[in-house]
Each structure stands twice: as C-alpha cells, then as structure tokens.
C-alpha cells in the first residue's frame, strides 16, 4: 500500500492511458479481453472467417504490432506465416507471448504426421484453453503491474464460466448415440475437442489447411459415413466447403444420405459484436450444432439460450 501513492504521482497523465494489447486470432483476443476488463484496449489482427494458417501480416499489421504494449499469439505454429514477424517484434524488445504454449505440455497432442510439433488447436478443449488464462494474466500483469489484482480476479471469474461451458459440452456431446459419434470436418482442427468430449474426429485436410486432401482420404471417409450411418458432416467457416461437399455426394452414390450440419467455427470466431463472435459463443455454437446434427440432445438456444445461428441444419431435413 505504501508504494501506491508515489507511483500514481509520478505516473501522471500516462496512468490514464490504457494498456494496448494486439492479439493474432479472435480466440486469443477474447481471452485477453476477459482478463483485461476495461484496463486494456484489445484488438485482433484476424477477423471473422480468416484462416490463421495462411495469414500473412500486412505492413499496417506490423505497425499495429509495433505500437502495442503486449502482443499475444496462439503459438504452436498456428500462425505459420507470421514467424518472421514475431522474430522482428521480439528483436525490437516487444513482449510476444504464445498463450497456448503456456498450457500443460503433457496434454498437448503431437500427431505423428506433424513432424514432432504439437497440434495448435488447443482452444477446442475448453478446460485446456482455460489454462491459457495464466500466461495471459501474467503477460498483462507484467506490462501493467498496478492491474495485477484486477487481472487475477477477472481470470478467476472467466475460468468459472469456462468450467460451466466445459460441463455443457460434455453433457450435450455425451448424448450423441454411439454409432454417430464421428465428427468429420474440412480440416483437422477438432482433435482436442474429440479427445476432451469423446467423439472420433476425422479431418479431410491435415492439421494445417496448407495440405491438400487426397482422393484416398475422401473415399475412406465416405466408407466410414456409410458403414456407421453417420447422419452429418460439417463445413467450417474459415475453410472452403469443396471437400465436405464431395463427401455428401460420395455417400449419396452409396445410397447413404448425409446432410451438411451447420458450419462450425474452427480457426476463427463469428462476426464481431455477436455471441458467436466470442469464444464462449463459438464453442457453444459448435458443440450444440454437432450434438443436434448427430442425433444428440441439446437445446436450440445452446448453453445460455443465446445462440442465433441455425444450429441444427442437419436435424431439420
Ligand atoms: Zn486449423
């Protein structure tokens, strides 16, 4: 308490300036906003529908990053085309914190085809993503030590909300009949979700959208859909529908009707200012959509009755 008064006196007008945080993805920005409350200005470089695997920073992005007090990234090579930019920022003395690299390493998934690197889509497991709160809180607290108490309180409150969301996801995905517990999507973004909530997950493309889908993969997935009588496959908002539609056609040729479930938010959230444009809304939309399209029980309004997008396209047909 004794040091508070001198700090306030010497800080002058600068004390009124809010911390400036620039995040790469919307999910990371949302985490930062939850922790920061109104003590920081948080912006995301990548908006709705943007694919972080392919995103290249523009000159004005670089300027924004250089002006920020703190740069928060997902890390684990999600932002694959931004590694030079991150190096330049670090060399310029900018704190660049990879929040997904702060979670329990033993719980990261290292797929054999990913050459010793970890799957970066950590946000798909709500309990694991909640661990990224710690590195976010630490990053903000070291840039703005006066706010440390606020950041800790906000992080705790958000963690409690995420625990409820995790329990909801477990409940609704747990209600999907055993044969249909298969989630087929455009790319491998949902492995963490599958492990956390007990759903077999297959992506048509690999972990990065840079890889091409093979004809053999498409044929295998069509056979799986027909054998298991899986009712739906799911497009993603940030990836082309082309391959997912090939599955629907392939299954039809085998006499099995597969519908397109609602589009899932994989690597980008929904529109800014909407419920689906928040992390909680994104996950709520995904798990509610998946559960309903695959024959499970989930309320149309989702976790908090706030879902507005069609979450049961498949079930309606
Ligand atoms: Zn991805």
PDB file of C-alpha atoms and ligand atoms in Angstrom:
ATOM      1  CA  UNK A   1       0.000   0.000   0.000  1.00  0.00           C
ATOM      2  CA  UNK A   2       2.828   2.417   0.829  1.00  0.00           C
ATOM      3  CA  UNK A   3       4.185   2.442  -2.706  1.00  0.00           C
ATOM      4  CA  UNK A   4       0.847   3.153  -4.350  1.00  0.00           C
ATOM      5  CA  UNK A   5       0.771   6.917  -3.817  1.00  0.00           C
ATOM      6  CA  UNK A   6       4.268   7.709  -5.214  1.00  0.00           C
ATOM      7  CA  UNK A   7       3.604   5.592  -8.304  1.00  0.00           C
ATOM      8  CA  UNK A   8       0.368   7.427  -9.016  1.00  0.00           C
ATOM      9  CA  UNK A   9       2.066  10.797  -8.536  1.00  0.00           C
ATOM     10  CA  UNK A  10       4.970  10.081 -10.844  1.00  0.00           C
ATOM     11  CA  UNK A  11       2.907   8.305 -13.487  1.00  0.00           C
ATOM     12  CA  UNK A  12       0.951  11.491 -14.264  1.00  0.00           C
ATOM     13  CA  UNK A  13      -1.309  11.515 -17.336  1.00  0.00           C
ATOM     14  CA  UNK A  14       0.259   8.303 -18.624  1.00  0.00           C
ATOM     15  CA  UNK A  15      -1.554   6.413 -15.845  1.00  0.00           C
ATOM     16  CA  UNK A  16      -4.835   7.153 -17.623  1.00  0.00           C
ATOM     17  CA  UNK A  17      -3.630   5.559 -20.847  1.00  0.00           C
ATOM     18  CA  UNK A  18      -4.959   2.041 -21.170  1.00  0.00           C
ATOM     19  CA  UNK A  19      -2.675  -0.849 -21.923  1.00  0.00           C
ATOM     20  CA  UNK A  20      -2.634  -1.668 -25.631  1.00  0.00           C
ATOM     21  CA  UNK A  21      -2.815  -5.366 -26.492  1.00  0.00           C
ATOM     22  CA  UNK A  22      -2.770  -6.776 -30.015  1.00  0.00           C
ATOM     23  CA  UNK A  23      -3.654 -10.453 -30.452  1.00  0.00           C
ATOM     24  CA  UNK A  24      -3.431 -12.565 -33.586  1.00  0.00           C
ATOM     25  CA  UNK A  25      -6.635 -14.630 -33.560  1.00  0.00           C
ATOM     26  CA  UNK A  26     -10.053 -13.714 -32.227  1.00  0.00           C
ATOM     27  CA  UNK A  27      -9.850 -16.516 -29.669  1.00  0.00           C
ATOM     28  CA  UNK A  28      -6.661 -15.106 -28.158  1.00  0.00           C
ATOM     29  CA  UNK A  29      -8.091 -11.568 -28.222  1.00  0.00           C
ATOM     30  CA  UNK A  30     -11.228 -12.787 -26.432  1.00  0.00           C
ATOM     31  CA  UNK A  31      -9.133 -14.382 -23.696  1.00  0.00           C
ATOM     32  CA  UNK A  32      -7.219 -11.112 -23.313  1.00  0.00           C
ATOM     33  CA  UNK A  33     -10.468  -9.104 -23.115  1.00  0.00           C
ATOM     34  CA  UNK A  34     -11.831 -11.392 -20.422  1.00  0.00           C
ATOM     35  CA  UNK A  35      -8.690 -10.903 -18.325  1.00  0.00           C
ATOM     36  CA  UNK A  36      -8.181  -7.206 -19.084  1.00  0.00           C
ATOM     37  CA  UNK A  37     -11.715  -5.974 -18.470  1.00  0.00           C
ATOM     38  CA  UNK A  38     -11.601  -2.222 -19.114  1.00  0.00           C
ATOM     39  CA  UNK A  39      -7.930  -1.795 -18.192  1.00  0.00           C
ATOM     40  CA  UNK A  40      -6.714  -2.559 -21.719  1.00  0.00           C
ATOM     41  CA  UNK A  41      -7.570  -1.915 -25.332  1.00  0.00           C
ATOM     42  CA  UNK A  42      -7.519  -5.316 -27.053  1.00  0.00           C
ATOM     43  CA  UNK A  43      -7.533  -5.757 -30.831  1.00  0.00           C
ATOM     44  CA  UNK A  44      -7.334  -8.877 -33.019  1.00  0.00           C
ATOM     45  CA  UNK A  45      -5.467  -8.900 -36.333  1.00  0.00           C
ATOM     46  CA  UNK A  46      -7.511 -11.745 -37.799  1.00  0.00           C
ATOM     47  CA  UNK A  47     -11.260 -11.295 -38.078  1.00  0.00           C
ATOM     48  CA  UNK A  48     -14.229 -13.471 -38.883  1.00  0.00           C
ATOM     49  CA  UNK A  49     -13.558 -16.248 -41.410  1.00  0.00           C
ATOM     50  CA  UNK A  50      -9.787 -15.652 -41.551  1.00  0.00           C
ATOM     51  CA  UNK A  51      -7.545 -18.732 -41.725  1.00  0.00           C
ATOM     52  CA  UNK A  52      -4.593 -18.267 -39.338  1.00  0.00           C
ATOM     53  CA  UNK A  53      -2.505 -20.999 -41.006  1.00  0.00           C
ATOM     54  CA  UNK A  54      -2.341 -18.911 -44.183  1.00  0.00           C
ATOM     55  CA  UNK A  55      -2.490 -15.378 -42.775  1.00  0.00           C
ATOM     56  CA  UNK A  56       0.352 -13.040 -43.762  1.00  0.00           C
ATOM     57  CA  UNK A  57       0.713  -9.797 -41.810  1.00  0.00           C
ATOM     58  CA  UNK A  58       0.312  -6.598 -43.838  1.00  0.00           C
ATOM     59  CA  UNK A  59       2.513  -3.559 -43.414  1.00  0.00           C
ATOM     60  CA  UNK A  60      -0.186  -1.882 -41.311  1.00  0.00           C
ATOM     61  CA  UNK A  61      -0.473  -5.016 -39.142  1.00  0.00           C
ATOM     62  CA  UNK A  62       3.254  -4.731 -38.440  1.00  0.00           C
ATOM     63  CA  UNK A  63       2.804  -1.093 -37.461  1.00  0.00           C
ATOM     64  CA  UNK A  64      -0.034  -2.026 -35.081  1.00  0.00           C
ATOM     65  CA  UNK A  65       2.034  -4.821 -33.578  1.00  0.00           C
ATOM     66  CA  UNK A  66       4.999  -2.482 -33.062  1.00  0.00           C
ATOM     67  CA  UNK A  67       2.778   0.100 -31.349  1.00  0.00           C
ATOM     68  CA  UNK A  68       1.234  -2.433 -28.943  1.00  0.00           C
ATOM     69  CA  UNK A  69       2.422  -2.749 -25.343  1.00  0.00           C
ATOM     70  CA  UNK A  70       1.855  -6.513 -25.429  1.00  0.00           C
ATOM     71  CA  UNK A  71       1.495  -8.935 -28.352  1.00  0.00           C
ATOM     72  CA  UNK A  72      -0.425 -12.139 -27.643  1.00  0.00           C
ATOM     73  CA  UNK A  73      -0.319 -15.027 -30.084  1.00  0.00           C
ATOM     74  CA  UNK A  74      -1.637 -18.587 -30.049  1.00  0.00           C
ATOM     75  CA  UNK A  75       1.738 -20.103 -30.896  1.00  0.00           C
ATOM     76  CA  UNK A  76       2.429 -23.813 -31.542  1.00  0.00           C
ATOM     77  CA  UNK A  77       2.970 -22.695 -35.149  1.00  0.00           C
ATOM     78  CA  UNK A  78      -0.697 -21.882 -35.734  1.00  0.00           C
ATOM     79  CA  UNK A  79       0.313 -18.551 -37.229  1.00  0.00           C
ATOM     80  CA  UNK A  80       2.679 -20.310 -39.607  1.00  0.00           C
ATOM     81  CA  UNK A  81       3.289 -17.363 -41.936  1.00  0.00           C
ATOM     82  CA  UNK A  82       3.964 -14.926 -39.113  1.00  0.00           C
ATOM     83  CA  UNK A  83       7.108 -16.395 -37.572  1.00  0.00           C
ATOM     84  CA  UNK A  84       9.379 -13.750 -39.188  1.00  0.00           C
ATOM     85  CA  UNK A  85       7.114 -11.019 -37.873  1.00  0.00           C
ATOM     86  CA  UNK A  86       7.247 -12.470 -34.344  1.00  0.00           C
ATOM     87  CA  UNK A  87      11.045 -12.609 -34.525  1.00  0.00           C
ATOM     88  CA  UNK A  88      11.229  -8.983 -35.618  1.00  0.00           C
ATOM     89  CA  UNK A  89       8.923  -7.946 -32.766  1.00  0.00           C
ATOM     90  CA  UNK A  90      10.937  -9.858 -30.188  1.00  0.00           C
ATOM     91  CA  UNK A  91      14.164  -8.359 -31.563  1.00  0.00           C
ATOM     92  CA  UNK A  92      12.572  -4.912 -31.141  1.00  0.00           C
ATOM     93  CA  UNK A  93      12.027  -5.711 -27.452  1.00  0.00           C
ATOM     94  CA  UNK A  94       8.262  -6.259 -27.741  1.00  0.00           C
ATOM     95  CA  UNK A  95       6.803  -8.849 -25.349  1.00  0.00           C
ATOM     96  CA  UNK A  96       5.361 -11.591 -27.610  1.00  0.00           C
ATOM     97  CA  UNK A  97       3.571 -14.239 -25.559  1.00  0.00           C
ATOM     98  CA  UNK A  98       2.315 -17.507 -27.032  1.00  0.00           C
ATOM     99  CA  UNK A  99      -0.629 -18.242 -24.739  1.00  0.00           C
ATOM    100  CA  UNK A 100      -1.327 -21.773 -25.994  1.00  0.00           C
ATOM    101  CA  UNK A 101       2.272 -22.699 -25.236  1.00  0.00           C
ATOM    102  CA  UNK A 102       1.612 -21.959 -21.565  1.00  0.00           C
ATOM    103  CA  UNK A 103      -0.701 -24.936 -21.053  1.00  0.00           C
ATOM    104  CA  UNK A 104       0.311 -28.294 -19.564  1.00  0.00           C
ATOM    105  CA  UNK A 105       2.632 -29.729 -22.222  1.00  0.00           C
ATOM    106  CA  UNK A 106       1.704 -33.292 -21.344  1.00  0.00           C
ATOM    107  CA  UNK A 107      -1.834 -32.533 -22.527  1.00  0.00           C
ATOM    108  CA  UNK A 108      -0.774 -31.213 -25.918  1.00  0.00           C
ATOM    109  CA  UNK A 109      -1.381 -33.555 -28.848  1.00  0.00           C
ATOM    110  CA  UNK A 110       1.640 -34.386 -31.035  1.00  0.00           C
ATOM    111  CA  UNK A 111       0.331 -36.151 -34.148  1.00  0.00           C
ATOM    112  CA  UNK A 112       2.942 -38.371 -35.843  1.00  0.00           C
ATOM    113  CA  UNK A 113       2.392 -36.720 -39.231  1.00  0.00           C
ATOM    114  CA  UNK A 114       3.153 -33.306 -37.742  1.00  0.00           C
ATOM    115  CA  UNK A 115       6.914 -33.894 -37.508  1.00  0.00           C
ATOM    116  CA  UNK A 116       7.334 -33.613 -33.753  1.00  0.00           C
ATOM    117  CA  UNK A 117       5.287 -30.426 -33.392  1.00  0.00           C
ATOM    118  CA  UNK A 118       2.120 -30.013 -31.383  1.00  0.00           C
ATOM    119  CA  UNK A 119      -1.374 -29.603 -32.765  1.00  0.00           C
ATOM    120  CA  UNK A 120      -2.063 -25.873 -32.232  1.00  0.00           C
ATOM    121  CA  UNK A 121      -5.912 -26.038 -31.997  1.00  0.00           C
ATOM    122  CA  UNK A 122      -5.865 -26.027 -28.189  1.00  0.00           C
ATOM    123  CA  UNK A 123      -8.985 -23.804 -27.830  1.00  0.00           C
ATOM    124  CA  UNK A 124     -11.195 -26.742 -28.862  1.00  0.00           C
ATOM    125  CA  UNK A 125     -10.763 -28.321 -25.399  1.00  0.00           C
ATOM    126  CA  UNK A 126     -12.337 -25.776 -23.072  1.00  0.00           C
ATOM    127  CA  UNK A 127     -10.593 -26.997 -19.904  1.00  0.00           C
ATOM    128  CA  UNK A 128      -7.207 -26.955 -21.640  1.00  0.00           C
ATOM    129  CA  UNK A 129      -7.812 -23.494 -23.123  1.00  0.00           C
ATOM    130  CA  UNK A 130      -8.661 -22.250 -19.626  1.00  0.00           C
ATOM    131  CA  UNK A 131      -5.034 -22.973 -18.724  1.00  0.00           C
ATOM    132  CA  UNK A 132      -4.009 -20.284 -21.244  1.00  0.00           C
ATOM    133  CA  UNK A 133      -5.570 -17.777 -18.845  1.00  0.00           C
ATOM    134  CA  UNK A 134      -2.451 -17.981 -16.698  1.00  0.00           C
ATOM    135  CA  UNK A 135       0.035 -16.851 -19.352  1.00  0.00           C
ATOM    136  CA  UNK A 136      -2.426 -14.175 -20.486  1.00  0.00           C
ATOM    137  CA  UNK A 137      -2.813 -12.872 -16.935  1.00  0.00           C
ATOM    138  CA  UNK A 138       0.959 -12.919 -16.377  1.00  0.00           C
ATOM    139  CA  UNK A 139       1.619 -11.066 -19.630  1.00  0.00           C
ATOM    140  CA  UNK A 140      -0.837  -8.297 -18.754  1.00  0.00           C
ATOM    141  CA  UNK A 141       0.332  -8.101 -15.132  1.00  0.00           C
ATOM    142  CA  UNK A 142       3.975  -7.682 -16.051  1.00  0.00           C
ATOM    143  CA  UNK A 143       3.169  -4.929 -18.549  1.00  0.00           C
ATOM    144  CA  UNK A 144       0.768  -3.248 -16.078  1.00  0.00           C
ATOM    145  CA  UNK A 145       1.676  -4.293 -12.507  1.00  0.00           C
ATOM    146  CA  UNK A 146      -0.936  -1.944 -10.979  1.00  0.00           C
ATOM    147  CA  UNK A 147      -3.638  -4.025 -12.646  1.00  0.00           C
ATOM    148  CA  UNK A 148      -2.395  -7.379 -11.351  1.00  0.00           C
ATOM    149  CA  UNK A 149      -5.204  -7.727  -8.789  1.00  0.00           C
ATOM    150  CA  UNK A 150      -7.868  -6.909 -11.372  1.00  0.00           C
ATOM    151  CA  UNK A 151      -6.368  -9.328 -13.881  1.00  0.00           C
ATOM    152  CA  UNK A 152      -6.284 -12.131 -11.309  1.00  0.00           C
ATOM    153  CA  UNK A 153      -9.926 -11.557 -10.308  1.00  0.00           C
ATOM    154  CA  UNK A 154     -11.091 -11.365 -13.925  1.00  0.00           C
ATOM    155  CA  UNK A 155      -9.186 -14.516 -14.851  1.00  0.00           C
ATOM    156  CA  UNK A 156     -10.783 -16.414 -11.944  1.00  0.00           C
ATOM    157  CA  UNK A 157     -14.272 -15.273 -12.919  1.00  0.00           C
ATOM    158  CA  UNK A 158     -13.730 -16.273 -16.543  1.00  0.00           C
ATOM    159  CA  UNK A 159     -12.295 -19.638 -15.518  1.00  0.00           C
ATOM    160  CA  UNK A 160     -15.535 -20.317 -13.611  1.00  0.00           C
ATOM    161  CA  UNK A 161     -17.567 -19.539 -16.748  1.00  0.00           C
ATOM    162  CA  UNK A 162     -15.348 -21.843 -18.804  1.00  0.00           C
ATOM    163  CA  UNK A 163     -15.874 -24.668 -16.304  1.00  0.00           C
ATOM    164  CA  UNK A 164     -19.636 -24.385 -16.888  1.00  0.00           C
ATOM    165  CA  UNK A 165     -19.149 -24.329 -20.646  1.00  0.00           C
ATOM    166  CA  UNK A 166     -16.923 -27.418 -20.437  1.00  0.00           C
ATOM    167  CA  UNK A 167     -19.600 -29.263 -18.439  1.00  0.00           C
ATOM    168  CA  UNK A 168     -22.262 -28.268 -21.003  1.00  0.00           C
ATOM    169  CA  UNK A 169     -20.097 -29.513 -23.910  1.00  0.00           C
ATOM    170  CA  UNK A 170     -19.516 -32.802 -22.094  1.00  0.00           C
ATOM    171  CA  UNK A 171     -23.240 -33.246 -21.450  1.00  0.00           C
ATOM    172  CA  UNK A 172     -24.567 -32.491 -24.951  1.00  0.00           C
ATOM    173  CA  UNK A 173     -21.854 -34.322 -26.878  1.00  0.00           C
ATOM    174  CA  UNK A 174     -22.259 -37.228 -24.457  1.00  0.00           C
ATOM    175  CA  UNK A 175     -25.885 -37.524 -25.588  1.00  0.00           C
ATOM    176  CA  UNK A 176     -24.959 -38.392 -29.214  1.00  0.00           C
ATOM    177  CA  UNK A 177     -25.715 -42.095 -29.983  1.00  0.00           C
ATOM    178  CA  UNK A 178     -22.594 -44.289 -30.033  1.00  0.00           C
ATOM    179  CA  UNK A 179     -22.651 -45.146 -33.773  1.00  0.00           C
ATOM    180  CA  UNK A 180     -22.853 -41.493 -34.754  1.00  0.00           C
ATOM    181  CA  UNK A 181     -20.049 -40.269 -32.503  1.00  0.00           C
ATOM    182  CA  UNK A 182     -17.947 -39.331 -35.507  1.00  0.00           C
ATOM    183  CA  UNK A 183     -17.137 -35.748 -36.388  1.00  0.00           C
ATOM    184  CA  UNK A 184     -15.998 -35.221 -39.966  1.00  0.00           C
ATOM    185  CA  UNK A 185     -14.855 -31.717 -40.818  1.00  0.00           C
ATOM    186  CA  UNK A 186     -12.891 -29.887 -43.501  1.00  0.00           C
ATOM    187  CA  UNK A 187      -9.532 -29.920 -41.692  1.00  0.00           C
ATOM    188  CA  UNK A 188      -8.040 -31.398 -38.521  1.00  0.00           C
ATOM    189  CA  UNK A 189      -8.981 -28.621 -36.115  1.00  0.00           C
ATOM    190  CA  UNK A 190     -11.114 -30.696 -33.749  1.00  0.00           C
ATOM    191  CA  UNK A 191      -8.738 -33.319 -32.352  1.00  0.00           C
ATOM    192  CA  UNK A 192      -8.692 -31.684 -28.921  1.00  0.00           C
ATOM    193  CA  UNK A 193     -12.494 -31.496 -28.925  1.00  0.00           C
ATOM    194  CA  UNK A 194     -12.703 -35.174 -29.826  1.00  0.00           C
ATOM    195  CA  UNK A 195     -10.351 -36.203 -27.038  1.00  0.00           C
ATOM    196  CA  UNK A 196     -12.000 -33.976 -24.427  1.00  0.00           C
ATOM    197  CA  UNK A 197     -15.578 -34.955 -25.189  1.00  0.00           C
ATOM    198  CA  UNK A 198     -15.321 -38.498 -26.515  1.00  0.00           C
ATOM    199  CA  UNK A 199     -16.003 -38.078 -30.240  1.00  0.00           C
ATOM    200  CA  UNK A 200     -13.991 -39.729 -33.000  1.00  0.00           C
ATOM    201  CA  UNK A 201     -12.687 -36.930 -35.196  1.00  0.00           C
ATOM    202  CA  UNK A 202     -11.596 -37.038 -38.826  1.00  0.00           C
ATOM    203  CA  UNK A 203     -10.494 -34.053 -40.889  1.00  0.00           C
ATOM    204  CA  UNK A 204     -10.408 -34.205 -44.675  1.00  0.00           C
ATOM    205  CA  UNK A 205      -7.336 -31.993 -44.821  1.00  0.00           C
ATOM    206  CA  UNK A 206      -4.498 -32.227 -42.312  1.00  0.00           C
ATOM    207  CA  UNK A 207      -3.764 -30.044 -39.313  1.00  0.00           C
ATOM    208  CA  UNK A 208      -2.781 -27.123 -41.472  1.00  0.00           C
ATOM    209  CA  UNK A 209      -5.031 -26.079 -44.354  1.00  0.00           C
ATOM    210  CA  UNK A 210      -1.852 -25.810 -46.430  1.00  0.00           C
ATOM    211  CA  UNK A 211      -2.010 -29.559 -47.136  1.00  0.00           C
ATOM    212  CA  UNK A 212      -4.196 -30.965 -49.925  1.00  0.00           C
ATOM    213  CA  UNK A 213      -6.894 -33.567 -49.354  1.00  0.00           C
ATOM    214  CA  UNK A 214      -6.182 -36.853 -51.114  1.00  0.00           C
ATOM    215  CA  UNK A 215      -8.771 -38.808 -53.089  1.00  0.00           C
ATOM    216  CA  UNK A 216      -7.982 -41.819 -50.920  1.00  0.00           C
ATOM    217  CA  UNK A 217      -8.896 -39.899 -47.754  1.00  0.00           C
ATOM    218  CA  UNK A 218     -12.210 -38.850 -49.316  1.00  0.00           C
ATOM    219  CA  UNK A 219     -13.008 -42.465 -50.248  1.00  0.00           C
ATOM    220  CA  UNK A 220     -12.143 -43.748 -46.769  1.00  0.00           C
ATOM    221  CA  UNK A 221     -14.350 -41.143 -45.137  1.00  0.00           C
ATOM    222  CA  UNK A 222     -17.268 -41.912 -47.476  1.00  0.00           C
ATOM    223  CA  UNK A 223     -16.983 -45.593 -46.496  1.00  0.00           C
ATOM    224  CA  UNK A 224     -16.907 -44.663 -42.805  1.00  0.00           C
ATOM    225  CA  UNK A 225     -20.015 -42.470 -43.150  1.00  0.00           C
ATOM    226  CA  UNK A 226     -21.946 -45.239 -44.903  1.00  0.00           C
ATOM    227  CA  UNK A 227     -20.858 -48.043 -42.541  1.00  0.00           C
ATOM    228  CA  UNK A 228     -21.554 -46.145 -39.343  1.00  0.00           C
ATOM    229  CA  UNK A 229     -24.695 -44.440 -40.739  1.00  0.00           C
ATOM    230  CA  UNK A 230     -23.313 -41.064 -39.655  1.00  0.00           C
ATOM    231  CA  UNK A 231     -26.036 -38.503 -40.477  1.00  0.00           C
ATOM    232  CA  UNK A 232     -23.997 -35.314 -40.985  1.00  0.00           C
ATOM    233  CA  UNK A 233     -20.668 -33.784 -41.918  1.00  0.00           C
ATOM    234  CA  UNK A 234     -19.620 -30.253 -41.082  1.00  0.00           C
ATOM    235  CA  UNK A 235     -18.176 -27.371 -43.109  1.00  0.00           C
ATOM    236  CA  UNK A 236     -16.014 -24.776 -41.376  1.00  0.00           C
ATOM    237  CA  UNK A 237     -16.405 -21.024 -41.609  1.00  0.00           C
ATOM    238  CA  UNK A 238     -12.729 -20.383 -42.404  1.00  0.00           C
ATOM    239  CA  UNK A 239     -12.143 -23.252 -44.895  1.00  0.00           C
ATOM    240  CA  UNK A 240     -13.627 -23.983 -48.359  1.00  0.00           C
ATOM    241  CA  UNK A 241     -16.666 -26.369 -48.459  1.00  0.00           C
ATOM    242  CA  UNK A 242     -15.457 -28.182 -51.555  1.00  0.00           C
ATOM    243  CA  UNK A 243     -14.140 -31.329 -49.853  1.00  0.00           C
ATOM    244  CA  UNK A 244     -17.049 -31.616 -47.438  1.00  0.00           C
ATOM    245  CA  UNK A 245     -19.482 -31.493 -50.355  1.00  0.00           C
ATOM    246  CA  UNK A 246     -17.504 -34.285 -52.050  1.00  0.00           C
ATOM    247  CA  UNK A 247     -18.292 -36.470 -49.008  1.00  0.00           C
ATOM    248  CA  UNK A 248     -22.014 -35.745 -49.218  1.00  0.00           C
ATOM    249  CA  UNK A 249     -22.010 -36.699 -52.916  1.00  0.00           C
ATOM    250  CA  UNK A 250     -19.856 -39.772 -52.319  1.00  0.00           C
ATOM    251  CA  UNK A 251     -22.175 -41.043 -49.586  1.00  0.00           C
ATOM    252  CA  UNK A 252     -25.250 -40.394 -51.779  1.00  0.00           C
ATOM    253  CA  UNK A 253     -23.663 -42.533 -54.515  1.00  0.00           C
ATOM    254  CA  UNK A 254     -23.558 -45.346 -51.933  1.00  0.00           C
ATOM    255  CA  UNK A 255     -27.204 -44.829 -51.015  1.00  0.00           C
ATOM    256  CA  UNK A 256     -26.478 -43.174 -47.667  1.00  0.00           C
ATOM    257  CA  UNK A 257     -27.895 -39.702 -47.094  1.00  0.00           C
ATOM    258  CA  UNK A 258     -25.536 -37.354 -45.303  1.00  0.00           C
ATOM    259  CA  UNK A 259     -26.514 -33.753 -44.690  1.00  0.00           C
ATOM    260  CA  UNK A 260     -24.347 -30.729 -44.135  1.00  0.00           C
ATOM    261  CA  UNK A 261     -24.514 -29.899 -40.450  1.00  0.00           C
ATOM    262  CA  UNK A 262     -24.249 -26.196 -39.606  1.00  0.00           C
ATOM    263  CA  UNK A 263     -20.885 -24.616 -40.390  1.00  0.00           C
ATOM    264  CA  UNK A 264     -18.524 -24.888 -37.438  1.00  0.00           C
ATOM    265  CA  UNK A 265     -16.162 -22.219 -36.199  1.00  0.00           C
ATOM    266  CA  UNK A 266     -12.778 -23.880 -36.317  1.00  0.00           C
ATOM    267  CA  UNK A 267      -9.929 -21.384 -36.551  1.00  0.00           C
ATOM    268  CA  UNK A 268     -11.919 -18.151 -36.447  1.00  0.00           C
ATOM    269  CA  UNK A 269     -14.891 -16.954 -34.416  1.00  0.00           C
ATOM    270  CA  UNK A 270     -18.133 -15.397 -35.683  1.00  0.00           C
ATOM    271  CA  UNK A 271     -18.842 -11.739 -36.504  1.00  0.00           C
ATOM    272  CA  UNK A 272     -17.604  -9.140 -34.002  1.00  0.00           C
ATOM    273  CA  UNK A 273     -20.378  -7.951 -31.706  1.00  0.00           C
ATOM    274  CA  UNK A 274     -22.356 -11.210 -31.951  1.00  0.00           C
ATOM    275  CA  UNK A 275     -22.497 -14.009 -29.372  1.00  0.00           C
ATOM    276  CA  UNK A 276     -20.785 -16.345 -31.854  1.00  0.00           C
ATOM    277  CA  UNK A 277     -18.054 -13.715 -32.133  1.00  0.00           C
ATOM    278  CA  UNK A 278     -16.948 -14.606 -28.590  1.00  0.00           C
ATOM    279  CA  UNK A 279     -15.038 -17.698 -27.534  1.00  0.00           C
ATOM    280  CA  UNK A 280     -17.897 -18.960 -25.357  1.00  0.00           C
ATOM    281  CA  UNK A 281     -20.388 -18.398 -28.188  1.00  0.00           C
ATOM    282  CA  UNK A 282     -18.129 -20.076 -30.729  1.00  0.00           C
ATOM    283  CA  UNK A 283     -17.735 -23.227 -28.646  1.00  0.00           C
ATOM    284  CA  UNK A 284     -21.411 -23.210 -27.656  1.00  0.00           C
ATOM    285  CA  UNK A 285     -22.382 -22.981 -31.350  1.00  0.00           C
ATOM    286  CA  UNK A 286     -20.016 -25.808 -32.275  1.00  0.00           C
ATOM    287  CA  UNK A 287     -20.965 -28.315 -29.605  1.00  0.00           C
ATOM    288  CA  UNK A 288     -24.691 -27.551 -29.872  1.00  0.00           C
ATOM    289  CA  UNK A 289     -24.579 -27.842 -33.682  1.00  0.00           C
ATOM    290  CA  UNK A 290     -22.624 -31.109 -33.581  1.00  0.00           C
ATOM    291  CA  UNK A 291     -24.815 -32.680 -30.895  1.00  0.00           C
ATOM    292  CA  UNK A 292     -28.074 -31.800 -32.667  1.00  0.00           C
ATOM    293  CA  UNK A 293     -26.951 -32.834 -36.168  1.00  0.00           C
ATOM    294  CA  UNK A 294     -25.603 -36.179 -34.919  1.00  0.00           C
ATOM    295  CA  UNK A 295     -28.784 -37.086 -33.066  1.00  0.00           C
ATOM    296  CA  UNK A 296     -27.949 -35.957 -29.533  1.00  0.00           C
ATOM    297  CA  UNK A 297     -29.924 -33.753 -27.157  1.00  0.00           C
ATOM    298  CA  UNK A 298     -29.062 -30.076 -26.963  1.00  0.00           C
ATOM    299  CA  UNK A 299     -31.275 -27.013 -26.589  1.00  0.00           C
ATOM    300  CA  UNK A 300     -31.597 -24.953 -29.823  1.00  0.00           C
ATOM    301  CA  UNK A 301     -30.517 -21.874 -27.874  1.00  0.00           C
ATOM    302  CA  UNK A 302     -27.426 -23.646 -26.558  1.00  0.00           C
ATOM    303  CA  UNK A 303     -25.595 -23.268 -23.264  1.00  0.00           C
ATOM    304  CA  UNK A 304     -27.081 -19.900 -22.309  1.00  0.00           C
ATOM    305  CA  UNK A 305     -30.060 -19.617 -24.688  1.00  0.00           C
ATOM    306  CA  UNK A 306     -28.102 -17.082 -26.742  1.00  0.00           C
ATOM    307  CA  UNK A 307     -27.427 -18.951 -29.999  1.00  0.00           C
ATOM    308  CA  UNK A 308     -28.894 -17.225 -33.013  1.00  0.00           C
ATOM    309  CA  UNK A 309     -27.356 -19.113 -35.937  1.00  0.00           C
ATOM    310  CA  UNK A 310     -29.083 -22.264 -37.199  1.00  0.00           C
ATOM    311  CA  UNK A 311     -27.537 -24.938 -35.040  1.00  0.00           C
ATOM    312  CA  UNK A 312     -29.462 -27.942 -36.335  1.00  0.00           C
ATOM    313  CA  UNK A 313     -29.449 -27.747 -40.121  1.00  0.00           C
ATOM    314  CA  UNK A 314     -28.965 -31.492 -40.357  1.00  0.00           C
ATOM    315  CA  UNK A 315     -31.716 -32.435 -37.917  1.00  0.00           C
ATOM    316  CA  UNK A 316     -34.235 -30.240 -39.727  1.00  0.00           C
ATOM    317  CA  UNK A 317     -34.080 -32.158 -43.003  1.00  0.00           C
TER     318      UNK A 317
HETATM  319 ZN1  LIG B   1      -6.547 -25.076 -38.234  1.00  0.00          ZN
END
